[in-house]
Tab-separated table of C-alpha atoms in Angstrom:
chain	number	residue	atom	x	y	z
A	1	MET	CA	87.437	76.953	82.939
A	2	LEU	CA	88.797	80.234	81.660
A	3	ARG	CA	86.867	81.932	84.366
A	4	LEU	CA	88.375	79.542	86.990
A	5	LEU	CA	91.887	79.931	85.932
A	6	SER	CA	91.475	83.789	86.081
A	7	ALA	CA	90.306	83.420	89.614
A	8	LEU	CA	93.103	81.220	90.426
A	9	LEU	CA	95.631	83.705	89.033
A	10	ILE	CA	94.058	86.557	90.904
A	11	TRP	CA	94.130	84.378	94.177
A	12	LEU	CA	97.865	83.657	93.670
A	13	ALA	CA	98.890	87.451	93.030
A	14	ALA	CA	96.894	88.283	96.187
A	15	GLN	CA	98.810	85.677	98.214
A	16	SER	CA	102.194	87.166	96.789
A	17	ALA	CA	101.164	90.827	97.402
A	18	ALA	CA	100.288	90.018	101.000
A	19	ALA	CA	103.834	88.334	101.520
A	20	ALA	CA	105.543	91.191	100.188
A	21	GLN	CA	103.685	93.911	102.073
A	22	PRO	CA	103.246	92.193	105.639
A	23	GLN	CA	103.007	95.692	107.247
A	24	GLU	CA	100.222	96.936	105.470
A	25	PRO	CA	97.329	97.972	107.738
A	26	MET	CA	93.980	96.644	106.655
A	27	ALA	CA	90.285	97.507	107.153
A	28	ALA	CA	87.636	94.751	107.481
A	29	TYR	CA	84.491	95.343	105.704
A	30	GLN	CA	81.479	93.001	105.274
A	31	VAL	CA	79.899	92.859	102.041
A	32	VAL	CA	75.959	93.727	102.183
A	33	ALA	CA	73.574	93.077	99.498
A	34	GLY	CA	73.937	95.453	96.558
A	35	ASP	CA	77.537	96.054	96.992
A	36	THR	CA	80.147	96.183	94.181
A	37	LEU	CA	83.737	96.963	94.290
A	38	ILE	CA	83.372	99.485	91.738
A	39	ALA	CA	80.570	101.226	93.926
A	40	LEU	CA	82.582	101.043	97.081
A	41	ALA	CA	85.706	102.855	95.390
A	42	GLY	CA	83.615	105.457	94.174
A	43	ARG	CA	81.972	106.378	97.559
A	44	TYR	CA	84.923	105.381	100.112
A	45	MET	CA	88.149	105.117	98.316
A	46	GLU	CA	90.584	107.800	97.516
A	47	GLN	CA	90.750	106.844	93.928
A	48	PRO	CA	87.946	105.061	91.992
A	49	SER	CA	90.613	103.016	90.395
A	50	ASP	CA	91.668	101.535	93.613
A	51	TYR	CA	89.146	98.786	93.200
A	52	LEU	CA	91.642	97.031	91.088
A	53	LEU	CA	94.040	96.652	94.044
A	54	VAL	CA	91.247	95.507	96.437
A	55	GLN	CA	90.145	92.942	93.772
A	56	GLN	CA	93.697	91.608	93.627
A	57	LEU	CA	94.203	91.365	97.316
A	58	ASN	CA	90.814	89.683	98.048
A	59	GLY	CA	90.786	87.529	95.046
A	60	VAL	CA	87.610	88.822	93.622
A	61	ALA	CA	86.759	87.438	90.255
A	62	ASP	CA	84.065	90.020	89.114
A	63	PRO	CA	84.234	93.559	90.730
A	64	ARG	CA	80.537	94.027	89.630
A	65	ARG	CA	79.487	91.118	91.924
A	66	LEU	CA	80.186	90.568	95.520
A	67	GLN	CA	78.681	87.946	97.648
A	68	PRO	CA	76.895	89.335	100.642
A	69	GLY	CA	78.545	88.319	104.084
A	70	THR	CA	81.991	88.234	102.451
A	71	VAL	CA	84.681	90.200	104.337
A	72	LEU	CA	87.120	92.266	102.330
A	73	GLN	CA	90.273	93.089	103.455
A	74	ILE	CA	91.087	96.848	102.017
A	75	PRO	CA	94.332	98.803	102.753
A	76	VAL	CA	93.808	101.721	105.059
A	77	ARG	CA	95.698	104.147	102.883
A	78	LEU	CA	93.063	103.673	100.032
A	79	LEU	CA	90.062	104.709	102.263
A	80	ARG	CA	88.837	108.258	102.895
A	81	GLY	CA	88.228	109.210	106.325
A	82	GLY	CA	87.838	112.186	108.802
A	83	PRO	CA	90.637	113.573	111.053
A	84	VAL	CA	91.152	112.398	114.555
A	85	ALA	CA	92.448	115.024	117.009
A	86	ALA	CA	95.822	114.830	118.531
A	87	ARG	CA	97.691	117.509	120.514
A	88	ILE	CA	100.995	118.082	122.586
A	89	ALA	CA	100.227	117.211	126.156
A	90	ALA	CA	103.706	118.058	127.342
A	91	PHE	CA	107.202	118.445	126.160
A	92	ARG	CA	110.827	119.397	127.529
A	93	GLY	CA	113.896	120.594	125.444
A	94	GLN	CA	113.907	120.908	121.915
A	95	VAL	CA	111.024	119.273	120.174
A	96	THR	CA	110.434	119.972	116.541
A	97	ILE	CA	107.074	119.068	114.514
A	98	THR	CA	107.790	118.895	110.841
A	99	GLY	CA	104.696	119.153	108.573
A	100	ARG	CA	103.612	120.650	105.275
A	101	GLY	CA	104.301	124.189	106.438
A	102	GLY	CA	107.714	123.366	107.515
A	103	ASP	CA	109.230	123.112	110.804
A	104	ARG	CA	107.695	124.487	114.050
A	105	ALA	CA	108.610	124.362	117.891
A	106	ALA	CA	106.296	122.356	119.970
A	107	ARG	CA	104.000	124.061	122.425
A	108	VAL	CA	101.426	122.448	124.782
A	109	GLY	CA	98.104	122.173	123.217
A	110	ALA	CA	99.591	122.396	119.438
A	111	SER	CA	97.479	120.015	117.192
A	112	VAL	CA	99.448	117.118	115.383
A	113	GLY	CA	97.899	115.689	112.284
A	114	GLU	CA	98.542	113.186	109.662
A	115	GLY	CA	102.018	113.425	107.931
A	116	ALA	CA	103.677	115.129	110.854
A	117	LEU	CA	107.250	114.202	111.936
A	118	ILE	CA	107.879	114.759	115.598
A	119	THR	CA	111.682	114.730	116.490
A	120	THR	CA	113.222	115.242	120.151
A	121	GLY	CA	116.750	116.663	120.435
A	122	PRO	CA	119.106	115.769	123.353
A	123	ASN	CA	117.560	115.814	126.962
A	124	ALA	CA	114.364	116.508	125.168
A	125	PHE	CA	110.904	114.702	125.881
A	126	VAL	CA	107.327	114.735	124.261
A	127	THR	CA	103.815	113.305	124.960
A	128	VAL	CA	101.276	113.184	122.143
A	129	GLU	CA	97.642	112.731	123.547
A	130	LEU	CA	94.725	111.618	121.414
A	131	ALA	CA	91.118	112.573	122.003
A	132	ASP	CA	90.248	109.102	123.711
A	133	GLY	CA	93.210	109.537	126.127
A	134	SER	CA	95.645	107.256	124.420
A	135	ARG	CA	99.226	108.600	124.676
A	136	VAL	CA	102.546	108.204	122.728
A	137	SER	CA	105.569	109.587	124.580
A	138	LEU	CA	109.030	109.892	122.935
A	139	PRO	CA	112.363	110.344	124.998
A	140	SER	CA	115.405	112.162	123.607
A	141	GLN	CA	117.156	111.548	120.436
A	142	SER	CA	113.907	109.795	118.899
A	143	ARG	CA	111.732	110.393	115.708
A	144	ILE	CA	108.378	109.358	114.907
A	145	ARG	CA	105.937	110.075	112.127
A	146	VAL	CA	102.224	110.322	112.140
A	147	GLU	CA	101.024	108.179	109.351
A	148	ARG	CA	97.297	107.949	110.048
A	149	LEU	CA	94.898	109.617	112.294
A	150	ARG	CA	91.536	109.228	110.887
A	151	ARG	CA	88.141	107.605	111.255
A	152	LEU	CA	87.218	105.559	108.266
A	153	ARG	CA	84.055	106.542	106.504
A	154	LEU	CA	83.390	102.824	105.236
A	155	THR	CA	83.805	101.215	108.628
A	156	GLY	CA	83.743	103.588	111.213
A	157	GLU	CA	87.020	102.388	112.608
A	158	ILE	CA	89.580	104.677	114.100
A	159	HIS	CA	93.000	104.168	112.703
A	160	ARG	CA	96.086	105.653	114.465
A	161	VAL	CA	99.271	104.750	112.961
A	162	PHE	CA	102.684	105.902	113.873
A	163	ARG	CA	105.877	105.145	112.197
A	164	LEU	CA	109.075	105.086	114.559
A	165	GLU	CA	111.950	105.954	112.520
A	166	ASP	CA	114.738	106.090	115.223
A	167	GLY	CA	114.951	106.008	118.928
A	168	ARG	CA	112.001	104.800	121.424
A	169	SER	CA	108.474	105.280	122.254
A	170	THR	CA	105.952	104.364	125.133
A	171	SER	CA	102.431	103.911	124.211
A	172	VAL	CA	99.251	103.794	126.673
A	173	VAL	CA	96.195	102.748	124.654
A	174	THR	CA	92.729	103.402	125.815
A	175	PRO	CA	90.546	100.369	125.100
A	176	THR	CA	87.755	100.707	122.257
A	177	PRO	CA	84.492	99.453	123.723
A	178	ASP	CA	83.243	98.100	120.341
A	179	ALA	CA	86.840	97.008	119.220
A	180	ARG	CA	86.468	99.115	115.993
A	181	GLY	CA	89.802	100.857	115.688
A	182	ARG	CA	93.562	100.054	115.584
A	183	PHE	CA	96.663	101.515	117.158
A	184	ILE	CA	99.786	100.618	115.334
A	185	ILE	CA	103.289	101.573	115.983
A	186	THR	CA	105.413	100.428	112.872
A	187	THR	CA	109.403	100.461	112.450
A	188	PRO	CA	111.036	99.846	109.386
A	189	VAL	CA	111.315	96.154	110.331
A	190	THR	CA	108.043	95.468	112.372
A	191	VAL	CA	104.474	96.340	113.082
A	192	ALA	CA	103.096	96.173	116.580
A	193	ALA	CA	99.088	96.551	116.598
A	194	VAL	CA	97.024	96.670	119.728
A	195	ARG	CA	93.636	97.270	121.392
A	196	GLY	CA	94.023	98.620	124.976
A	197	THR	CA	97.403	98.094	126.389
A	198	GLU	CA	100.747	99.546	127.419
A	199	PHE	CA	103.752	98.789	125.375
A	200	ARG	CA	107.132	100.277	124.300
A	201	VAL	CA	108.887	100.128	120.794
A	202	GLY	CA	112.214	100.890	119.968
A	203	TYR	CA	114.302	101.067	116.861
A	204	ASP	CA	117.984	101.541	116.495
A	205	GLN	CA	118.400	103.013	113.127
A	206	GLU	CA	122.026	102.267	112.687
A	207	ALA	CA	121.709	98.349	114.012
A	208	GLY	CA	118.457	97.991	112.072
A	209	ARG	CA	116.831	96.284	115.120
A	210	ALA	CA	113.432	96.879	116.848
A	211	THR	CA	112.291	95.760	120.328
A	212	LEU	CA	108.910	95.403	121.520
A	213	GLY	CA	108.171	95.252	125.343
A	214	VAL	CA	104.639	94.745	126.626
A	215	VAL	CA	103.744	95.910	130.024
A	216	GLU	CA	100.006	95.454	130.148
A	217	GLY	CA	97.608	93.822	127.584
A	218	HIS	CA	98.890	92.025	124.690
A	219	VAL	CA	100.434	92.997	121.235
A	220	ALA	CA	100.316	91.450	117.769
A	221	ASP	CA	103.905	91.922	116.343
A	222	ARG	CA	104.908	91.005	112.782
A	223	ALA	CA	108.518	91.275	111.607
A	224	LEU	CA	109.411	92.063	107.995
A	225	GLY	CA	109.179	88.822	105.788
A	226	GLU	CA	106.746	87.051	108.499
A	227	ALA	CA	103.493	85.890	107.005
A	228	ALA	CA	101.863	85.697	110.323
A	229	GLU	CA	101.616	87.786	113.538
A	230	THR	CA	103.226	86.829	116.831
A	231	MET	CA	101.220	87.574	120.067
A	232	VAL	CA	103.385	89.032	122.603
A	233	PRO	CA	101.465	88.808	126.059
A	234	ALA	CA	102.192	91.111	128.956
A	235	THR	CA	105.481	90.959	130.860
A	236	PHE	CA	107.153	89.649	127.415
A	237	GLY	CA	109.091	91.201	124.664
A	238	ARG	CA	110.433	90.365	121.319
A	239	THR	CA	113.555	91.558	119.325
A	240	SER	CA	113.374	91.790	115.436
A	241	ASP	CA	115.418	92.848	112.627
A	242	ALA	CA	115.544	92.659	108.838
A	243	THR	CA	115.806	88.837	108.923
A	244	GLY	CA	112.712	88.272	111.122
A	245	GLY	CA	111.635	88.119	114.740
A	246	GLY	CA	112.583	86.262	117.640
A	247	ALA	CA	110.455	84.326	120.015
A	248	PRO	CA	108.742	86.229	122.879
A	249	GLU	CA	110.966	86.349	126.092
A	250	PRO	CA	110.208	87.176	129.503
A	251	LEU	CA	111.065	90.990	130.256
A	252	LEU	CA	113.548	91.611	132.883
A	253	PRO	CA	112.094	92.303	136.391
A	254	ALA	CA	112.128	95.917	137.516
A	255	PRO	CA	114.957	97.266	139.672
A	256	ARG	CA	113.905	98.317	143.154
A	257	LEU	CA	114.681	101.658	144.544
A	258	ILE	CA	116.963	101.202	147.845
A	259	ASP	CA	115.874	103.449	150.720
A	260	PRO	CA	112.761	104.926	149.025
A	261	GLN	CA	111.803	107.014	151.862
A	262	ARG	CA	114.924	108.893	151.995
A	263	GLU	CA	114.853	112.808	151.527
A	264	GLN	CA	116.984	113.886	148.673
A	265	SER	CA	118.675	116.885	150.517
A	266	GLU	CA	122.243	116.888	149.038
A	267	ARG	CA	123.106	118.973	146.133
A	268	GLN	CA	123.153	116.020	143.976
A	269	VAL	CA	120.010	113.725	143.767
A	270	ARG	CA	121.402	109.945	144.054
A	271	LEU	CA	119.337	107.177	143.490
A	272	ARG	CA	120.467	103.684	143.815
A	273	THR	CA	118.480	100.615	142.857
A	274	THR	CA	119.016	96.867	143.226
A	275	ALA	CA	120.857	94.960	140.602
A	276	VAL	CA	118.776	92.771	138.119
A	277	GLU	CA	120.318	89.600	136.823
A	278	GLY	CA	120.808	89.650	132.902
A	279	ALA	CA	120.765	93.491	132.589
A	280	GLY	CA	123.310	95.111	130.438
A	281	THR	CA	122.253	98.736	131.285
A	282	TYR	CA	119.722	100.579	133.645
A	283	ARG	CA	117.570	103.634	132.902
A	284	ALA	CA	115.956	106.165	134.948
A	285	GLN	CA	113.210	108.690	134.062
A	286	LEU	CA	112.164	111.644	135.944
A	287	ALA	CA	108.710	113.126	135.786
A	288	THR	CA	106.477	115.694	137.512
A	289	ASP	CA	103.340	113.418	137.284
A	290	PRO	CA	102.506	109.740	138.295
A	291	ASP	CA	101.602	108.978	134.721
A	292	PHE	CA	104.890	109.953	133.403
A	293	ILE	CA	103.312	112.357	130.753
A	294	ASP	CA	105.642	115.244	131.647
A	295	VAL	CA	109.111	113.388	131.666
A	296	PHE	CA	111.959	115.999	132.131
A	297	ALA	CA	115.160	113.897	132.563
A	298	GLU	CA	116.519	110.539	131.927
A	299	GLN	CA	119.567	108.777	132.536
A	300	ARG	CA	121.030	105.405	131.082
A	301	SER	CA	123.777	103.674	133.349
A	302	ARG	CA	125.833	100.482	133.187
A	303	THR	CA	125.253	100.060	137.072
A	304	PRO	CA	122.050	100.538	138.914
A	305	ASP	CA	123.189	103.882	140.346
A	306	PHE	CA	121.918	107.398	139.089
A	307	VAL	CA	122.982	110.919	139.902
A	308	PHE	CA	120.829	113.941	138.772
A	309	GLU	CA	121.867	117.456	139.074
A	310	GLY	CA	120.180	120.905	139.338
A	311	LEU	CA	116.860	119.545	140.583
A	312	GLU	CA	114.686	122.085	142.282
A	313	ASN	CA	112.775	121.439	145.539
A	314	GLY	CA	109.538	119.695	145.045
A	315	HIS	CA	108.106	116.094	144.590
A	316	TYR	CA	108.815	114.084	141.614
A	317	PHE	CA	108.177	110.486	140.245
A	318	VAL	CA	111.073	108.321	139.358
A	319	ARG	CA	110.746	105.220	136.916
A	320	PHE	CA	113.461	102.502	136.547
A	321	THR	CA	113.932	99.764	134.256
A	322	ALA	CA	116.609	97.238	133.268
A	323	LEU	CA	117.670	96.548	129.727
A	324	THR	CA	119.073	93.417	128.063
A	325	PRO	CA	122.375	93.768	126.294
A	326	GLY	CA	120.410	93.663	123.206
A	327	GLY	CA	118.208	96.862	124.253
A	328	LEU	CA	115.014	95.026	125.092
A	329	GLU	CA	113.500	97.026	128.137
A	330	GLY	CA	112.272	95.265	131.223
A	331	LEU	CA	109.453	95.870	133.469
A	332	PRO	CA	109.077	99.274	135.117
A	333	ALA	CA	108.940	100.272	138.737
A	334	ALA	CA	107.903	103.729	139.880
A	335	TYR	CA	108.272	105.767	143.120
A	336	GLY	CA	107.805	109.104	144.534
A	337	VAL	CA	110.595	111.144	145.536
A	338	GLY	CA	110.869	114.223	147.793
A	339	ARG	CA	113.538	116.680	146.957
A	340	TRP	CA	114.344	119.343	149.470
A	341	LEU	CA	117.681	120.845	149.226
A	342	ASN	CA	119.572	121.071	152.510
A	343	ALA	CA	123.096	120.744	151.940
A	344	VAL	CA	126.145	121.879	154.126
A	345	ASP	CA	129.831	121.780	153.406
A	346	LEU	CA	132.451	122.454	155.993
A	347	LEU	CA	135.194	125.047	155.530
A	348	ALA	CA	138.731	124.970	156.916
A	349	PRO	CA	138.787	126.751	160.396
A	350	GLU	CA	140.464	129.964	160.581
A	351	GLN	CA	142.720	131.167	163.296
A	352	THR	CA	141.988	134.434	164.977
A	353	SER	CA	143.347	136.374	167.849
A	354	ALA	CA	140.447	134.974	170.179
A	355	GLY	CA	141.137	131.392	168.953
A	356	LEU	CA	139.406	129.454	166.064
A	357	ASP	CA	136.805	130.664	163.559
A	358	PHE	CA	134.674	127.520	162.363
A	359	ARG	CA	132.547	128.331	159.230
A	360	TRP	CA	130.433	126.318	156.852
A	361	ARG	CA	128.643	126.929	153.622
A	362	ALA	CA	124.744	126.047	153.649
A	363	SER	CA	122.445	125.657	150.532
A	364	GLY	CA	118.667	125.475	150.522
A	365	ALA	CA	115.491	127.548	150.987
A	366	GLY	CA	113.763	128.645	153.988
A	367	GLU	CA	114.934	129.619	157.355
A	368	ALA	CA	117.944	127.629	158.706
A	369	LEU	CA	119.229	127.000	162.337
A	370	TYR	CA	122.560	125.309	163.068
A	371	ARG	CA	123.920	123.021	165.685
A	372	PHE	CA	127.770	122.995	166.020
A	373	GLN	CA	129.678	119.926	167.599
A	374	LEU	CA	133.525	119.317	168.658
A	375	SER	CA	134.523	116.123	169.923
A	376	ALA	CA	137.639	114.038	170.371
A	377	GLN	CA	136.353	110.965	168.999
A	378	PRO	CA	135.940	110.176	165.348
A	379	ASP	CA	132.267	108.934	165.903
A	380	MET	CA	131.519	112.165	167.599
A	381	SER	CA	130.646	110.471	170.942
A	382	SER	CA	130.948	112.619	174.096
A	383	PRO	CA	131.202	116.169	172.435
A	384	LEU	CA	133.316	118.429	174.069
A	385	VAL	CA	131.319	121.351	172.555
A	386	ASP	CA	127.542	121.045	171.658
A	387	VAL	CA	125.863	124.352	170.767
A	388	ASP	CA	122.569	124.410	169.123
A	389	ASN	CA	120.261	127.022	167.654
A	390	LEU	CA	122.910	129.117	165.842
A	391	SER	CA	121.454	131.482	163.305
A	392	GLU	CA	124.838	132.162	161.412
A	393	ALA	CA	126.921	129.763	159.504
A	394	ARG	CA	129.881	130.182	161.849
A	395	PHE	CA	131.080	129.715	165.305
A	396	GLY	CA	133.796	131.159	167.359
A	397	LEU	CA	135.675	128.981	169.923
A	398	ALA	CA	138.748	129.389	172.120
A	399	ALA	CA	141.629	127.310	170.951
A	400	PRO	CA	141.375	123.778	172.549
A	401	PRO	CA	144.696	122.246	173.690
A	402	ALA	CA	146.752	120.651	171.169
A	403	GLY	CA	145.557	117.355	169.771
A	404	VAL	CA	143.458	115.736	167.290
A	405	TYR	CA	139.683	116.799	167.070
A	406	TYR	CA	136.501	116.219	165.036
A	407	TRP	CA	133.569	118.704	164.060
A	408	ARG	CA	130.451	118.666	162.313
A	409	VAL	CA	127.347	120.803	161.957
A	410	PHE	CA	123.657	119.850	161.861
A	411	VAL	CA	121.213	121.990	159.888
A	412	ARG	CA	117.568	122.401	160.596
A	413	ARG	CA	115.787	124.157	157.564
A	414	PHE	CA	112.062	124.999	157.528
A	415	ASP	CA	109.335	127.062	155.839
A	416	GLU	CA	105.453	126.780	156.042
A	417	ARG	CA	105.625	123.558	153.968
A	418	GLN	CA	108.342	121.402	155.373
A	419	ILE	CA	111.178	120.898	157.869
A	420	SER	CA	114.471	119.192	156.802
A	421	GLU	CA	117.176	118.239	158.806
A	422	THR	CA	120.821	116.859	157.841
A	423	TRP	CA	124.159	116.449	159.382
A	424	SER	CA	127.273	117.336	157.690
A	425	SER	CA	130.097	115.019	157.066
A	426	VAL	CA	132.756	114.787	160.075
A	427	GLN	CA	135.922	116.715	159.506
A	428	ARG	CA	139.245	116.284	161.238
A	429	LEU	CA	141.317	119.017	162.800
A	430	GLN	CA	144.690	118.903	164.351
A	431	ILE	CA	145.683	121.461	166.807
A	432	GLY	CA	149.567	121.704	167.334
A	433	ARG	CA	152.023	119.040	166.271
């Protein structure tokens, strides 16, 4: 009777401990003949005395006797393991890695180990890649800690645990063929565990609110205080705080880029998308690669319109999402964008002794040829003057009779890679009163 009462008390303590620590990552181990808790702790746990906690959590009456076939749940933090490689795959801006040796600036190829804190500053981005190809990407103003990157000696499982302390993260997880491993993103109020998927976790430190959006696969999510996980399937998301988590809800559809074939030749790169019903804000990210490993710019807007400055010539990739007023990010849509600066601004014509001197300012790389047109019509129909293949950004003309005229310039710019053509805006010109 006394042994039965003792076992009952241990079981009750285990249930209480599990409820108090719903975010504790666990490893499952199936007992074989000859195993004892004390022996397992001596070989595979950080401290020999750790068997006491495992005994309590699993309701084991006698640590010297284990039933073969029984599955023990053991906290990962108690188990010994070997390191798993991770490195900085790409970064932009101010990215700091804080470890035991203090702060260091990020560099491509730099190793990232357990305990490292990765912080991104304003307009900064970083992607951490693991040996199996899994990735965790952070945008600006985010902070994530690497809590576990190890292969457990007891089970062979690979455990990758990251704690998002503030900001956002996007994870692309490579499936494990034998399903022996866990990829976990935690926040102060949630834990999201997956095997093979793409998902995003956000945490607003000021509001104490976490968001989870699943793009592919599925994620088991558990909020602080919840005893059971909630399975969140692809195209669904969930919002949680210190009081618990909400029910999974469909993610907002992806905004669509209007006129995706349009070449971005103006000084400002202007991208406009369709509006999404239910969106509070919109987000756009620019990257140099289609997988968005090397993200270098991001904007958030209350309207589905974005303007990027200072973009060099080249081909880029842009990804759009819509967010609910509560911050849950919707499904993404990605497009290729060609950037080829070929801008022209018309200057005020100057009067000379010979007539009028028309000038303009052109911007872009490569050789340029110009076409000048002057018309009496605002729509530039039936031009009075139409001269092509001008090599200089100017054109002299004898003063026309008094009246109202309109003029514009066409630019054809080319090099060995590409030809770009664009018209300036139409400028009004009045001659005489």
